[in-house]
Short mmCIF file of C-alpha atoms in Angstrom, two decimals:
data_model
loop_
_atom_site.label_atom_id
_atom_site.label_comp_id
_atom_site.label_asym_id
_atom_site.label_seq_id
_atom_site.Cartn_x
_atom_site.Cartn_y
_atom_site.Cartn_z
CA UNK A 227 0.00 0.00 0.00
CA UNK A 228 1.07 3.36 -0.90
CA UNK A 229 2.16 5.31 1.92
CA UNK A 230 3.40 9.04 2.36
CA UNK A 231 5.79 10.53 4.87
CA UNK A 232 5.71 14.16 5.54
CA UNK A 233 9.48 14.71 5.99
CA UNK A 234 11.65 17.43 6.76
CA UNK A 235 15.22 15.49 7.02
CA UNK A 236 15.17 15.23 10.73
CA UNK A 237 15.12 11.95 12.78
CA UNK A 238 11.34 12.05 13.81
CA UNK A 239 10.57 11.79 10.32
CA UNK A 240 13.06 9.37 9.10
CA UNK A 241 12.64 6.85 11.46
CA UNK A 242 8.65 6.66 11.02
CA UNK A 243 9.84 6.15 7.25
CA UNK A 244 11.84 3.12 8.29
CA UNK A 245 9.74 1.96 10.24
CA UNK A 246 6.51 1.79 7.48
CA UNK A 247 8.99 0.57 5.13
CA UNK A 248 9.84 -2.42 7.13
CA UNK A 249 6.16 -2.70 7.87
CA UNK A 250 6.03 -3.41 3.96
CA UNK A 251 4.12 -0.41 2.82
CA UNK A 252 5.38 1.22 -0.68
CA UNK A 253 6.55 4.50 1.13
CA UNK A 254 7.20 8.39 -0.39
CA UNK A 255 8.69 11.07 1.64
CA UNK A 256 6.77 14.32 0.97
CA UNK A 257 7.75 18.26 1.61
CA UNK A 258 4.70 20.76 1.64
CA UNK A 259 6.30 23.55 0.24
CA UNK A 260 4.19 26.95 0.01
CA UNK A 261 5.93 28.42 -2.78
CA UNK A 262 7.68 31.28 -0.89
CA UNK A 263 11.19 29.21 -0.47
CA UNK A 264 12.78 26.44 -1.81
CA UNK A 265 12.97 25.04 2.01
CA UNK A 266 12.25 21.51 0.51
CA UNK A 267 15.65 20.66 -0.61
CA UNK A 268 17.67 19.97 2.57
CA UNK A 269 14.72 17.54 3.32
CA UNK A 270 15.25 15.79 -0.33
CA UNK A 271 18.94 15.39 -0.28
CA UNK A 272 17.80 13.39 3.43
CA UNK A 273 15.41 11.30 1.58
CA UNK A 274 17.90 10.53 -1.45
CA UNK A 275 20.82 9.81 1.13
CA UNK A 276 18.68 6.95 2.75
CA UNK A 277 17.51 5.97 -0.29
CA UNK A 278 14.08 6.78 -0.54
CA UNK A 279 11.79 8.50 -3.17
CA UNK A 280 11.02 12.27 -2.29
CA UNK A 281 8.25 14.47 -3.49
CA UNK A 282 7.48 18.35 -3.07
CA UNK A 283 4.05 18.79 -2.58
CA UNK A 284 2.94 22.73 -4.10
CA UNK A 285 0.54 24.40 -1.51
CA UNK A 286 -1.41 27.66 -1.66
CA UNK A 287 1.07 30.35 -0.65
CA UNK A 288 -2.03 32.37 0.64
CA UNK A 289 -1.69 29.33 3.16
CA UNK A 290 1.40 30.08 4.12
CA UNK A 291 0.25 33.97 4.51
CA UNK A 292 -2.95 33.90 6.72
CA UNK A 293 -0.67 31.52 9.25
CA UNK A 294 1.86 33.97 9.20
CA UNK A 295 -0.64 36.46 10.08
CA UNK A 296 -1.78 34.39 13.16
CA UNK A 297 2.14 34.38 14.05
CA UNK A 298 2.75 37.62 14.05
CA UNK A 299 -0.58 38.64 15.64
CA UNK A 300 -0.23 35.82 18.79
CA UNK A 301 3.87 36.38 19.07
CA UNK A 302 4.56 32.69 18.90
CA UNK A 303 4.22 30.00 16.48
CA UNK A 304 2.48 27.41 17.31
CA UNK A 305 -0.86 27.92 16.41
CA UNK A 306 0.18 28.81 13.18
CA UNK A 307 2.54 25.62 12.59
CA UNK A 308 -0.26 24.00 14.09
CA UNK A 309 -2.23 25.50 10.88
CA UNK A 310 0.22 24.21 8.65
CA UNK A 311 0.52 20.91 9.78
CA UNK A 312 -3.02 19.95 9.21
CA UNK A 313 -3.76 21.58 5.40
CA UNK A 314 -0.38 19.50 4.78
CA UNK A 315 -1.74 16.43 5.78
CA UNK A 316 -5.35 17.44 4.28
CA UNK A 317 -3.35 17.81 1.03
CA UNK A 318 -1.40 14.52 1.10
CA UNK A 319 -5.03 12.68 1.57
CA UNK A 320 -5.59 13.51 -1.95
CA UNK A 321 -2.71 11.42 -3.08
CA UNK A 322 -2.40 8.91 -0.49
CA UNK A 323 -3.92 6.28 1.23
CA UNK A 324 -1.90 6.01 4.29
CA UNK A 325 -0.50 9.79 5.86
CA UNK A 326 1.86 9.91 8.03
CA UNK A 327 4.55 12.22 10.14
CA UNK A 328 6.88 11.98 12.38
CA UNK A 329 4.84 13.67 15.33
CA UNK A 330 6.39 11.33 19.02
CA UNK A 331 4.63 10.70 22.38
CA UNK A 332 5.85 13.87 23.64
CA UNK A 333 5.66 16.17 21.41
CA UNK A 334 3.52 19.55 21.56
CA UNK A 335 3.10 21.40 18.31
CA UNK A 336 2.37 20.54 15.30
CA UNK A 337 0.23 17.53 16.92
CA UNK A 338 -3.28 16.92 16.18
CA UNK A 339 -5.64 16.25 19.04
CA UNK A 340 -7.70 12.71 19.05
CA UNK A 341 -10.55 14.08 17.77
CA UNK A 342 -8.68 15.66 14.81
CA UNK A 343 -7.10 12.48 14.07
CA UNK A 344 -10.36 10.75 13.83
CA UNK A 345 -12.06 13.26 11.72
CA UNK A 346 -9.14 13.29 9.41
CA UNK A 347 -8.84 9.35 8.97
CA UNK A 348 -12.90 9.52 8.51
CA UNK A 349 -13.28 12.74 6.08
CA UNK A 350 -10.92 11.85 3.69
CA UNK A 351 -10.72 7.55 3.97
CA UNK A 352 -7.33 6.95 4.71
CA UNK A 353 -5.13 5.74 7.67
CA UNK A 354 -3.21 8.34 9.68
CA UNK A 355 0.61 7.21 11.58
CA UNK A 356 2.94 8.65 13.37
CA UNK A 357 5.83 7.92 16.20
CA UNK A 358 3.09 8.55 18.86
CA UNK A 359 4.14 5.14 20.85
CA UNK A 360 7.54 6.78 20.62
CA UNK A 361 8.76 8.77 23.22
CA UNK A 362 12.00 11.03 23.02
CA UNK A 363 14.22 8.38 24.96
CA UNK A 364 13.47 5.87 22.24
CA UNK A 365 13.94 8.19 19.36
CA UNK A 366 17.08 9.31 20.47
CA UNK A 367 18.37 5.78 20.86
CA UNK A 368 17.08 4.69 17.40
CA UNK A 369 18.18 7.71 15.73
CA UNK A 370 22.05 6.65 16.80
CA UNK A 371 21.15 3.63 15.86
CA UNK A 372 19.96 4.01 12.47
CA UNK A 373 21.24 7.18 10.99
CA UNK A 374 24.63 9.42 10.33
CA UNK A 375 23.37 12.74 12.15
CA UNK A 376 24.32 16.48 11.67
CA UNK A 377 23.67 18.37 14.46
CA UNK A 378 24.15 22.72 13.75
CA UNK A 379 22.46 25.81 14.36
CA UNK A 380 19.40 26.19 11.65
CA UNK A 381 19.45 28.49 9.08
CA UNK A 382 17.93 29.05 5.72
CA UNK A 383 19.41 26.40 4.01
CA UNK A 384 19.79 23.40 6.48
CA UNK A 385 16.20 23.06 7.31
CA UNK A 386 12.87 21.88 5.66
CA UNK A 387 10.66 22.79 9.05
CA UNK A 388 7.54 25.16 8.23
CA UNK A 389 9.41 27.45 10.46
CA UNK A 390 11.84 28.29 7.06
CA UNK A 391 9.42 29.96 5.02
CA UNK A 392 7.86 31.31 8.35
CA UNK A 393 11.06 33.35 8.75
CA UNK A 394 11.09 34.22 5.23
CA UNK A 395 7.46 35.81 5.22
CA UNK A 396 7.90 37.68 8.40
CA UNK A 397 11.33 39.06 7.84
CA UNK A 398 9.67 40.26 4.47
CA UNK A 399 6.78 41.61 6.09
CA UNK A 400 8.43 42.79 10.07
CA UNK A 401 12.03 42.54 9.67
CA UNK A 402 14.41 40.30 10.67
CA UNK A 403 14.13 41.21 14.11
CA UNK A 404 11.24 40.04 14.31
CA UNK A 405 11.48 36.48 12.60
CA UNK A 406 14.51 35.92 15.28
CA UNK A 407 12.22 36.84 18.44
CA UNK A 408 9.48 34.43 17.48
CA UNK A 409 12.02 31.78 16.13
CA UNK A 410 15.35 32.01 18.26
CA UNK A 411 18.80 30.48 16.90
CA UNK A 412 17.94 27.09 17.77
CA UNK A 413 20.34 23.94 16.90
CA UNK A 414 18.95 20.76 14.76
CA UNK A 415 19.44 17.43 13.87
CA UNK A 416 19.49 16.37 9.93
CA UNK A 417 19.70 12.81 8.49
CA UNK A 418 22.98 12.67 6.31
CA UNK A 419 23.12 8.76 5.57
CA UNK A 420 22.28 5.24 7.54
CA UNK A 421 24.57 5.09 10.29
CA UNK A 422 26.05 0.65 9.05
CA UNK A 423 25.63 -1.12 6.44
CA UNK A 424 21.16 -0.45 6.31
CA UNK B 248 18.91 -3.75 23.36
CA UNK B 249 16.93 -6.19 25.19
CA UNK B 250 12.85 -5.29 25.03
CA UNK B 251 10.52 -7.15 26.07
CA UNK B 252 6.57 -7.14 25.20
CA UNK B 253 3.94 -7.84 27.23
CA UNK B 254 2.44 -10.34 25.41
CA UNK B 255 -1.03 -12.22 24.88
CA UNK B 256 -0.55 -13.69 21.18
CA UNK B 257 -2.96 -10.99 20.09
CA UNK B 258 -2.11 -8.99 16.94
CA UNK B 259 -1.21 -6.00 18.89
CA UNK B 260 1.41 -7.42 21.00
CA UNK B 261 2.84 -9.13 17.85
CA UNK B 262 2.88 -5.90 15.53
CA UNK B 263 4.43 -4.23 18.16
CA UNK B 264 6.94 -7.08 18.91
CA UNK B 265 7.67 -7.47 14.73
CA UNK B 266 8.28 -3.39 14.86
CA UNK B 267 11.21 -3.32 17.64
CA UNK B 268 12.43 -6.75 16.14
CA UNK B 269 12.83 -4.75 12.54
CA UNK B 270 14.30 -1.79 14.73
CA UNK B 271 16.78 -3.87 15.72
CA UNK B 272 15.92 -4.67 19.22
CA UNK B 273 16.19 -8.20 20.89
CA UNK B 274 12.87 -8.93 21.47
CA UNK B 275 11.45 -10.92 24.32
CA UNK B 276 7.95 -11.72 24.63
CA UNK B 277 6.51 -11.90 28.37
CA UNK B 278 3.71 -13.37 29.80
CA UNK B 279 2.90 -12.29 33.35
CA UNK B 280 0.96 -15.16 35.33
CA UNK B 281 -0.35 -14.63 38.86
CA UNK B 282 -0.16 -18.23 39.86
CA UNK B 283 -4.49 -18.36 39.86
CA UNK B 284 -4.12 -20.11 35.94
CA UNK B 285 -1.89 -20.69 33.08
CA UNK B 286 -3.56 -18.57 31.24
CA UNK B 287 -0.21 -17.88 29.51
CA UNK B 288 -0.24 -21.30 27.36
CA UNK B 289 -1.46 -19.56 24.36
CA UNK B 290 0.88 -16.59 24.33
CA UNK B 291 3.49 -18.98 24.68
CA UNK B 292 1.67 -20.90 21.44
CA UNK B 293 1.57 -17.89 19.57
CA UNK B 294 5.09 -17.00 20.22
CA UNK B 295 6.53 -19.93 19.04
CA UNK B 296 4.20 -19.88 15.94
CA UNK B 297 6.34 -16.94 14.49
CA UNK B 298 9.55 -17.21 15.98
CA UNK B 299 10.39 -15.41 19.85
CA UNK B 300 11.36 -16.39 22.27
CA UNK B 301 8.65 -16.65 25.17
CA UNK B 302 8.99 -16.19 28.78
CA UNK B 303 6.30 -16.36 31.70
CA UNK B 304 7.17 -13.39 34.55
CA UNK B 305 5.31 -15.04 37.90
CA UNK B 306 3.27 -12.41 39.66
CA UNK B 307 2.20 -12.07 43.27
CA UNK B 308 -1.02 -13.47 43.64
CA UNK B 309 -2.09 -11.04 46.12
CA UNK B 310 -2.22 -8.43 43.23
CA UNK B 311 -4.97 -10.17 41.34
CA UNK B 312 -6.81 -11.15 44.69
CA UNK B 313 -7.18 -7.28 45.11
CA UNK B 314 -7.78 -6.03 41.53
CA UNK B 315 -10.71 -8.75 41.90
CA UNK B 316 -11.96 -7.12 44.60
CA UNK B 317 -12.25 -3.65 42.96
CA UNK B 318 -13.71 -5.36 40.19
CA UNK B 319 -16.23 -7.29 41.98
CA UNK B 320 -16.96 -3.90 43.77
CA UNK B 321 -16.91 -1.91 40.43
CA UNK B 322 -19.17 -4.31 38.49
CA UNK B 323 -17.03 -3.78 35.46
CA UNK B 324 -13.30 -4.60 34.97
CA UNK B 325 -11.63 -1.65 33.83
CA UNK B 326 -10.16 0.17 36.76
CA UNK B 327 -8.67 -3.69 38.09
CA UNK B 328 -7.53 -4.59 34.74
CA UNK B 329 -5.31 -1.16 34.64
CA UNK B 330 -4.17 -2.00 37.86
CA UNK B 331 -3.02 -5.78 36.87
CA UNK B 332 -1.11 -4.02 34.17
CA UNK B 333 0.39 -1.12 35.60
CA UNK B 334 2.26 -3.70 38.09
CA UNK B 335 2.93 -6.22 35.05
CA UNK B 336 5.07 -2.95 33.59
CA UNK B 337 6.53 -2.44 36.50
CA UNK B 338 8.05 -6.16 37.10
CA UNK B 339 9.27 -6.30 33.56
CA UNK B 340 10.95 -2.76 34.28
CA UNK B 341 13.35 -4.91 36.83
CA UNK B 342 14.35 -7.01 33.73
CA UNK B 343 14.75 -5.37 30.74
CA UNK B 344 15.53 -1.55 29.34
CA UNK B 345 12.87 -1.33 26.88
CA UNK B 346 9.25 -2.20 28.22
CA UNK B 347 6.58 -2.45 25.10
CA UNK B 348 3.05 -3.52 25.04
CA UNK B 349 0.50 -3.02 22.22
CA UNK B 350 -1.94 -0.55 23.41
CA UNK B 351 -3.41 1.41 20.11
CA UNK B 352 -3.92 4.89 19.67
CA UNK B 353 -7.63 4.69 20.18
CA UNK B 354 -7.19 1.62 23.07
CA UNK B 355 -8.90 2.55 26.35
CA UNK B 356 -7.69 -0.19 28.58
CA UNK B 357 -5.79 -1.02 29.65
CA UNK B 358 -3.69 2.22 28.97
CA UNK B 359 -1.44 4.79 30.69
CA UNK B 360 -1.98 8.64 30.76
CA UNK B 361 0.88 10.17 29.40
CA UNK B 362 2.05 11.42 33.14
CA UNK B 363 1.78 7.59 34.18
CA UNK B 364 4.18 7.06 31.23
CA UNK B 365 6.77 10.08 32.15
CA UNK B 366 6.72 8.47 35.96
CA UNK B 367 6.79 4.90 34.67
CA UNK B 368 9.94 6.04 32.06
CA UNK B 369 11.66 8.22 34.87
CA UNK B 370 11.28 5.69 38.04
CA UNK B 371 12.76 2.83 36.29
CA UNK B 372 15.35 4.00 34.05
CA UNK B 373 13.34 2.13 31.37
CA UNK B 374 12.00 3.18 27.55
CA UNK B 375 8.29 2.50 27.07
CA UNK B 376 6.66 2.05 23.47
CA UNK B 377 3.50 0.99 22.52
CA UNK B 378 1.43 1.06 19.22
CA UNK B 379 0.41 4.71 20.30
CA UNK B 380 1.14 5.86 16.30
CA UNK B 381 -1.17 3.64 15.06
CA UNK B 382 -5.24 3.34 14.60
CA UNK B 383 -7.62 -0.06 14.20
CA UNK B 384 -7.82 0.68 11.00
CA UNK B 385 -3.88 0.55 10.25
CA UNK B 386 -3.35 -2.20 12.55
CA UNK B 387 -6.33 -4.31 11.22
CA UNK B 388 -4.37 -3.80 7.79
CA UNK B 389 -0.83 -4.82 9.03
CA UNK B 390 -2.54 -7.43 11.03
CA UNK B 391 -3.80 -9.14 7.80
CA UNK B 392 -0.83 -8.52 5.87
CA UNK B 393 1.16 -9.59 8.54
CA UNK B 394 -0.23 -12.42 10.41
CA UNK B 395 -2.42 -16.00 10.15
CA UNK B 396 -5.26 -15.48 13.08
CA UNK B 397 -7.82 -17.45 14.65
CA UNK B 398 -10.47 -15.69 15.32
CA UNK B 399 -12.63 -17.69 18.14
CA UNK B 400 -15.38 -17.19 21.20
CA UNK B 401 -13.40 -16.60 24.02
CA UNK B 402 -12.41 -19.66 26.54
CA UNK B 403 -10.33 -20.58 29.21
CA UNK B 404 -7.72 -21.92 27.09
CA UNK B 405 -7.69 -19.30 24.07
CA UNK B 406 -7.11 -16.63 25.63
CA UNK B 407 -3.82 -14.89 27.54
CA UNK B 408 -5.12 -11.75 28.47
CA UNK B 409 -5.60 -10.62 32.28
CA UNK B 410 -9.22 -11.53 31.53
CA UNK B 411 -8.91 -15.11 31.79
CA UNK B 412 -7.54 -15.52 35.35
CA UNK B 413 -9.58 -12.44 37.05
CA UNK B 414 -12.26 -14.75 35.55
CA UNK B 415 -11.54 -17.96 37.13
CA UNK B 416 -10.84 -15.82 40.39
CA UNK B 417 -14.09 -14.61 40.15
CA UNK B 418 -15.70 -17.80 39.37
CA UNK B 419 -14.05 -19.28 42.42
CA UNK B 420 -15.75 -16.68 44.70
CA UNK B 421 -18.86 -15.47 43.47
CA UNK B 422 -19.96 -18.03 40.63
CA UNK B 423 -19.60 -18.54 36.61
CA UNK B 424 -23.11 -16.31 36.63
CA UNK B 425 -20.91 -12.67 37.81
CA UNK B 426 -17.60 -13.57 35.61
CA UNK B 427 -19.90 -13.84 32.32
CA UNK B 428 -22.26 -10.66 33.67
CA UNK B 429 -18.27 -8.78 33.67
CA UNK B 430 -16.98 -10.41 31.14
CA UNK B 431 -19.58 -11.28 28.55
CA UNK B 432 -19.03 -13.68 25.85
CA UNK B 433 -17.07 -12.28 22.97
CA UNK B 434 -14.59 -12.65 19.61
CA UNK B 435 -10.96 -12.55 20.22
CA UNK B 436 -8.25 -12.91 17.81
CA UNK B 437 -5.05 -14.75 17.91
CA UNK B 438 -1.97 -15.16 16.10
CA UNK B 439 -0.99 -18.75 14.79
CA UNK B 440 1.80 -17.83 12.24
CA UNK B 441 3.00 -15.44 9.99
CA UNK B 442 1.13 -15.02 6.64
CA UNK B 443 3.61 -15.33 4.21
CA UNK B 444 7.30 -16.12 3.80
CA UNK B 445 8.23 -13.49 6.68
#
């Protein structure tokens, strides 16, 4: 069955990948990108590195635009990741049958509620997965395991988070000064490779 | 690293143990047994049908006595079953690193809150995963590609969940009439070998 991942290059997303592809499903690895910023192609060189197909998925840049409103009206992100997050995975239901991302136990934002997740599986007929039996112990020990790991401050061209062409649209719009308040110089992890002989 | 799974021969606890085995884990599939039944005879059947190994983890007695008692008090088995499997976690957390069982995203029960988790995690130095990432739907699917299972009435000798010796406990002290009012007479499924060539 044809799967899709929504990856960005980091671990959470990688090993969710591995672990539908070992579950036998005929997997893709898929970047929403909103047409501001080519902030796809860290997260396909990932995907090619391990070996699997990629995809850019072309969203709405008005999308991208009323989120960033939200942003920079609430002073923090998340409910406009949040945003994000779900018209990706609304999108990817067109083409897939089985939608996944790399969303673990613990994590906060983007995350969809119970509720959400139901209503998603049920509008649009297809299976929703993530790491959520995962928590960040476990990842962090997989992700050794599994993967070749480079670890360095984010910028504009290490990174395939929503958060890139987030930056891009505010520091258009407010400045830089204001992309760096509500997204602080933060370091992150990238898949470069499996870490033996996977 | 060794993980073990709390197992009943069910197609949750095997899609969860056939995950960590693919990640790379050495995979252990536990039975707990609180001396009342050996209900763990077809877990250890199932088990052997696709390959673990299989070990039965004795539990105090006492413990089911008492989670009887709620139940018998309760009328309904929920609140004693979560109690019979919050202690089975915590006896395989003296054994092994990784705990696992195969509660589902959309399980009720037995199942911890994700604060039970963090304290369960923290207290024993351990890693818990479950099937938390994953809905019936999916794991219907994976079960059938996955898996040959009987599906059957529940009996006595079927069956390795807690259900079976909370049953004969109750049988013992209040009659077959209040185990089949709390347990009522239902499907189960059960895993008897792997579909294909796996």
């Amino acid at each position: 069955m044809n799967a899709c991942v929504l990856y960005s290059g980091g671990k959470d997303s990688s090993i969710i990948a591995f672990i539908l592809n070992k579950l036998g499903y005929d997997v893709e690895l898929v970047t929403v990108n909103f047409g501001m910023y080519p902030s796809w192609k860290p997260a396909a060189e990932s995907a090619s590195k391990i070996g699997f197909k990629h995809r850019v998925l072309k969203a709405e840049t008005d999308v991208l635009k009323s989120a960033v409103e939200t942003i920079i009206n609430d002073g923090f992100p998340n409910n406009g990741i949040n945003h994000l997050h779900k018209y990706a995975l609304e999108l990817a239901a067109n083409d897939y049958g089985v939608v996944a991302d790399g969303t673990r136990r613990d994590d906060k934002i983007p995350k969809l509620k119970l509720n959400e997740v139901r209503s998603f599986e049920d509008r649009n007929n297809v299976e929703y997965i993530n790491l959520g039996g995962f928590g960040h112990k476990s990842i962090n020990h997989l992700s050794k395991t599994l993967f070749e790991v480079k670890k360095e401050l984010t910028n504009m061209d290490n990174n395939s988070d929503y958060e890139i062409e987030i930056r891009y649209l505010i520091s258009e719009l407010e400045g830089e000064g204001t992309a760096f308040k509500i997204f602080p110089e933060h370091l992150q992890s990238r898949v470069i490779g499996w870490r033996e002989n996977e």
